[in-house]
Amino acid sequence: MKFDTPATDNPIDQLKIIGKPTDRVDGPLKTSGTAPYAYERHDVVPNQAYGYVVGSAIAKGQIASMDLKEAKAAPGVLAVVTAASAGMLGKGDFNTAKLLGGPEIQHYHQAVALVVAESFEQARSAAALVRVQYTRSKGNFDLAKSLDGAIKPPASFGAEADSRFGDFDAAFASAPVKLDARYTTPDHSHAMMEPHASIASWDGDKLTLWTSNQMIAWSVGDVAKTLGIPKEKVRLVSPYIGGGFGGKLFVRSDAILAALGAKAAGRPVKVALQRPLIINNTTHRPATIQRIRLGATTDGKLTAIGHESWSGDLKGGGPETAVGQTRLLYAAPNRMTAMRLAVLDLPEGNAMRAPGEAPGLMALEIAIDEMAEKLGIDPVAFRILNDTQVDPEKPERPFSQRRLNECLTMGAEKFGWKDRSPKPGLTRDGRWLVGTGVAAAFRNNINEKSAARVRLDRNGMVIVETDMTDIGTGSYTIIAQTAAEMLGVPLTQVEVRLGDSLFPVSAGSGGQWGANSSTAGVYAACMKLRTAIIDKLRFDPADAVFDKGKVRSRGKSIALAKAAASGEIVAEDLMEYGDLGQKFQQSTFGAHFVEAAVDAATGEIRIRRMLAVCAAGRILNPKAARSQVIGAMTMGAGAALMEELAVDKRFGFFVNHDLAGYEVPVHADIPSQEVIFLDEVDPTTSPMKAKGVGELGICGVAAAVANAVYHATGIRVRNYPVTLDKLIDKLPDVA
Amino acid sequence: MSVAAVSVASPSTVVAVPNKAAARPPTARVAFNVNGTAHDLELDTRTTLLDALREHLRLTGTKKGCDHGQCGACTVIVDGRRINSCLSLAVMHDGDMITTIEGLGLPGNLHPMQQAFVVHDGYQCGYCTPGQICSAVAVLDEIKAGIPSHVTADLTGAPTVTRPELRERMSGNICRCGAYSNIVDAIVDVAGGKA
Amino acid sequence: MKSFTFERVDSPAAATMAFTRTPGARFIAGGTNLLDLMKLEIETPGHLIDVSRLGLDKIEPTSDGGVRIGAMVRNTDLAADARIRRDYGLIARALVAGASGQLRNKATTAGNLLQRTRCPYFYDTNQPCNKRKPGSGCAAIAGFSRNHAIVGASDACIATHPSDMAVAMQVLDAAVETVDAAGETRSIGLADLYRAPGNTPQLETVLAPGELITAVTLPKPIGGTHIYHKVRDRASYAFALISVGVVVQRDGSGRVALGGVGYKPWRARSADAELPRGAKAATAVLLADAKATHENAYKLPLVERTLASVLAQAKG
Ligand SMILES: Cc1cc2nc3c(=O)[nH]c(=O)nc-3n(C[C@H](O)[C@H](O)[C@H](O)COP(=O)(O)OP(=O)(O)OC[C@H]3O[C@@H](n4cnc5c(N)ncnc54)[C@H](O)[C@@H]3O)c2cc1C
Ligand code: SF4
Ligand code: FES
Ligand code: FES
């Protein structure tokens, strides 16, 4: 099915099941610990051995020699895999560095060996016996010192590195009110709770991987490419994923090493990346240095917007696209953006929840706050004043929906914004300085083609199969809701099977495209199934109605099960997209409001209230969507207040590489959170009329926190995370 | 590898005879009770309680998030108290009564806390969830038992079920999906909705 | 983790004897620090002696009006003990500010005192670290040192001791009771338990190999207002950036010790004497010889400000 004209009325609009807050269908499994994650599949294949990964001790250089004698002789050891023993390996299209290093080492903790043994304990202790001699070479680890050598990267995901509109330089130079400030965001780690893990099993030349992966089809391709085997020989199974946030978009070393280990040991092998290895072995959100220039008239109209961002990555990698949102968020007749990329020898940078927008808005939304203050205009009002309903760089292109102003106004109303004092540093509650902050949220909507297969079995059960994944997003539930709505059956009559490369290729989970795209694919398949059922029953397609487990037509009513009595009815289809996404700028919007308290003596910062108002198309399951947003707000709070991978610029690695060193928010950091969704449908996105929310929720949060800290203290911190050491010298004297 | 799981025959781990049988690592016997079932195991002394549960008894509901006491995914209840099973040797649990998430309830017969997590959507990816639920159950008992926390205002008084108390006490269970606010709602619900 | 043999003992004498019998042995109590380090092969004992069931799990009054805390009393139980909460509130406060509920249920009194530093380079066996590998250098001094020591450090090591409980015990003049393999017992003031890093940061305490901690004793209660302020970025489940423990009497006199600033809880009687004159005066004494790195210099003002805040709270 091709979606190339805006959606009109369709069965989804019945909203009997779609749009209702629905408990997750996988809830009982998850809450009882019986949902099977990759490393836990004792059930799928017998005789599993254990692999343990050895990571490189240096950031850049060569392996001079490797001594495996002791490791191989250790009790229980079945095999040791290294680049030297693995034979020719390719590199996946989505990987920048190799997943098994040697002799060349490209980053710290790059895998250099896998030790396979009978037990986990044996594999772990033998791994410590792998002796590696390295020759270090000089690496470049300091982004701030690499700005001069940074180059203009090629376009990525269709976005050019630079954009210009009007005459930024002249407009900025002549603007009566100006801001020119620098902001930094540090490297972030996904830190999902489930480590990357895989079980590999070979059957002749056929490989099956039970793994934890967000993008099945991409990863089948990359496994095949890396191992040099045909795609048809690779099966990936990933029904439950213990969090990904972009860190499991791609094949990682656990999968490749499990496959190589299983080959070498001649039996199935399972590998989970050990936690202290994950941060340097896998990908991270790259740090940025950003310069923002804003020019405005004295009455608060932006006349010039300039945003430049520098980031680094390994050779062959890409930039953190932190200026993307600035091309679309506010009106101004003169604009420029630019991204520059430095080569760094730190571990591979790549997508993490809302890549680009998350760090971009961390900077931009502080800048907007600063500018509002300079102008003496309330920051909510200032944003509203500079709204645009068209793509500011291509004014002929309207937004399909843009209700940012409503998000801001409604949020301000709910949050009690009008009582806020415009001056910072004035509210005190005992030991605490209290302030509030606001930021806009913006994230583009993306539609990806997505296929599904739907079966109606003899018992009237509707079974949906697609390689879509559920990374905590609630895919199982919204797909079940979609099929139930389309076929007029209760949720309990739908079974959803996900995350298997034997199923039709879906959009997968990334870029907040998953919910709308994958359900649209299921919609297409269900449409086909409806036709097949109608045909089978010889009903009139013009008046057939699917309702309450039955199909009705011209006064006749037949149970679905009956239709399949003589055999299962199967339909498969793919949803593809025309150019509506080009004609219209499709984006999601929101507003974040935060109240923060700062200990006047110590500078400790604690968040007291958080509110998000989102406009993101039809919300398919308000319960799970709300969870997506509160989860994203939590991650945003982490980015604001604590998350930073500390770079050792001498040895070239992230030093705080475990969950004690890399702090992410805990329960005590997060207050009760409130989320409001505007009632919205966007007929230009798909028959579901939905968009994404999972990433929108993180966009802008950190800036709202930083702005609240500023409002509490009068101290402006432009380098994230906002921690007490950056406040301590400027806080008021303690009596 | 020596596995003498009494109640769970584990073909995959018993079959293979390591080529260096001579250098077998030291093992020790331990007997404990998990979810009402007695187990008598002979384990490599290095086996953590977590790996004994997950790899030997195949009770994979208890999760390994970090293996270093830094996340809480491995929380189980031992003799009424929650602990991180990753930082505890299995052989040190001789005679102990261990409750894992599977022992609290299974689909069709969920524990009220499990049910409350479903109703309040107190999870997303589900990986931290068993640990959160085991912790939550134990936390309510800790408050009942009068054990103070960092946010208990009056050290000599009895702590009560409040949201700040729950947040502080649940802080050893990290949820990167960020379900915290919903998790606290679920616990408040089970505690009687007073907080 | 290297393989090891394991035995459980049921008396302190059996524990120390087992130690003499087996070279390379270590005591294991809660295991929450030792196992963590063994997994990374930072600790590699060949034999473990389980001392968690020695019967050293009681909290009893002493003849001089103080209290004796068994070495194996769990952190949770110590914090929940009615007498500790009433008379030694600082200890309860420090305990519940540490680690997590799960960890405190396992962690013991002795194990907590003997836990090792959380320096990230100590934890990464690829990196130079004099404490882990004497003579290899200290990666922290010119590296990521935001959490490191500002007092008592040396050119060889700037690690801090991470315990919260020890800070409170230091304020309250605790002593450690031990027994060695020969059956000799001794009592060591907590102040004397820890060794300055000097050129031998690998030697952390004055305990002899195989010397078993049996108890911590506290002198009789001193009254006063007990406040423990642990400063951290994350609101819970995080080690201290710094911490300040005070007991302040009505007349303004009192005691203070700092956590997160040195290789041991940092206390100076001469600083106690300055407390009535305020935070600035007391801090000046406590941090007289302070030496900060670029990354941890913020701890200097932070100590003074936190102490000032705590003293203000004590006044009410
Ligand atoms: C993620 C995490 C966060 C933490 N956060 C904090 C925190 O914020 N504040 C804090 O204070 N602590 C914190 N801790 C540390 C925790 O408090 C310690 O791990 C714990 O107190 C150690 O006690 P244990 O009984 O488990 O010691 P074990 O690990 O059993 O032993 C520690 C050491 O003591 C020795 N030992 C044990 N008993 C005796 C004895 N009787 N005589 C002689 N030697 C003995 C052992 O041989 C070993 O060397 C944290 C730990 C983790 C993992
Ligand atoms: S500070 Fe001490 S523990 Fe840390 S690296 Fe230096 S020597 Fe090692
Ligand atoms: S797995 Fe035990 S605390 Fe993380
Ligand atoms: S539900 Fe995913 S980490 Fe908590």
Tab-separated table of C-alpha atoms in Angstrom, chain B residues 25-26 45-46 48 67-72 75 81-84 86-89 91-94 96 135 142 146-150 152-157 168 171-174, chain C residues 1-6 8 28-32 35-36 39-40 48 50 52-53 76-77 79-80 85-86 89 92-93 96-97 100-103 105-106 118 232 234-237:
chain	number	residue	atom	x	y	z
B	25	PRO	CA	38.175	-25.411	39.533
B	26	PRO	CA	37.247	-25.810	43.191
B	45	THR	CA	32.918	-21.496	44.275
B	46	ARG	CA	33.008	-18.379	42.099
B	48	THR	CA	27.328	-15.760	42.324
B	67	ASP	CA	27.197	-7.638	37.873
B	68	HIS	CA	28.813	-5.064	40.204
B	69	GLY	CA	26.153	-3.875	42.606
B	70	GLN	CA	25.518	-0.725	40.621
B	71	CYS	CA	22.016	-1.156	39.231
B	72	GLY	CA	19.732	-3.337	41.330
B	75	THR	CA	17.570	-7.845	43.476
B	81	ARG	CA	15.615	-8.962	53.003
B	82	ARG	CA	16.411	-7.651	49.567
B	83	ILE	CA	19.993	-7.981	48.368
B	84	ASN	CA	21.946	-7.684	45.136
B	86	CYS	CA	25.337	-10.355	41.854
B	87	LEU	CA	27.555	-9.401	44.787
B	88	SER	CA	26.936	-12.508	46.793
B	89	LEU	CA	28.467	-15.936	46.400
B	91	VAL	CA	27.942	-20.886	48.452
B	92	MET	CA	27.397	-18.291	51.152
B	93	HIS	CA	23.648	-18.929	51.062
B	94	ASP	CA	23.561	-22.345	52.616
B	96	ASP	CA	18.761	-19.578	53.055
B	135	SER	CA	12.695	-4.229	45.996
B	142	GLU	CA	11.287	-2.291	55.759
B	146	GLY	CA	10.744	0.783	61.291
B	147	ILE	CA	14.044	0.827	59.412
B	148	PRO	CA	14.978	4.471	58.815
B	149	SER	CA	16.070	5.949	55.501
B	150	HIS	CA	18.051	8.966	54.403
B	152	THR	CA	13.274	9.928	57.431
B	153	ALA	CA	12.958	13.232	59.257
B	154	ASP	CA	12.780	11.866	62.772
B	155	LEU	CA	15.350	9.151	63.357
B	156	THR	CA	13.703	7.925	66.503
B	157	GLY	CA	10.173	7.875	65.112
B	168	GLU	CA	14.840	7.232	48.457
B	171	SER	CA	17.055	4.380	44.577
B	172	GLY	CA	19.152	1.229	44.447
B	173	ASN	CA	17.091	0.130	41.456
B	174	ILE	CA	18.011	2.018	38.339
C	1	MET	CA	37.858	-13.957	38.964
C	2	LYS	CA	40.588	-16.364	39.941
C	3	SER	CA	39.358	-19.611	41.359
C	4	PHE	CA	39.515	-20.066	45.095
C	5	THR	CA	38.674	-22.570	47.732
C	6	PHE	CA	36.054	-21.693	50.257
C	8	ARG	CA	32.950	-21.199	56.445
C	28	ILE	CA	34.753	-12.336	53.247
C	29	ALA	CA	31.856	-10.734	55.066
C	30	GLY	CA	29.032	-9.194	53.027
C	31	GLY	CA	31.191	-9.568	49.959
C	32	THR	CA	29.861	-6.374	48.407
C	35	LEU	CA	33.551	-9.714	45.178
C	36	ASP	CA	33.263	-6.572	43.102
C	39	LYS	CA	35.482	-10.016	39.438
C	40	LEU	CA	37.924	-7.503	38.005
C	48	LEU	CA	38.009	-17.310	51.097
C	50	ASP	CA	33.415	-16.787	55.242
C	52	SER	CA	29.650	-13.755	58.102
C	53	ARG	CA	28.379	-16.294	60.631
C	76	THR	CA	20.838	-1.873	57.891
C	77	ASP	CA	20.643	-3.361	61.365
C	79	ALA	CA	21.150	2.044	61.316
C	80	ALA	CA	17.879	0.613	62.622
C	85	ARG	CA	19.343	5.993	66.498
C	86	ARG	CA	18.836	7.632	69.842
C	89	GLY	CA	22.306	9.341	65.425
C	92	ALA	CA	22.567	5.988	61.557
C	93	ARG	CA	22.460	9.090	59.360
C	96	VAL	CA	21.500	5.469	55.407
C	97	ALA	CA	23.247	8.037	53.236
C	100	SER	CA	21.521	1.371	48.587
C	101	GLY	CA	19.022	-0.538	50.676
C	102	GLN	CA	20.083	-3.798	49.065
C	103	LEU	CA	23.775	-3.201	49.685
C	105	ASN	CA	21.382	-5.356	53.910
C	106	LYS	CA	24.585	-7.240	53.106
C	118	ARG	CA	36.383	3.971	44.223
C	232	ARG	CA	26.536	14.492	45.765
C	234	ARG	CA	22.840	12.361	42.251
C	235	ALA	CA	20.313	12.454	45.064
C	236	SER	CA	20.948	8.881	46.210
C	237	TYR	CA	23.019	5.745	45.497
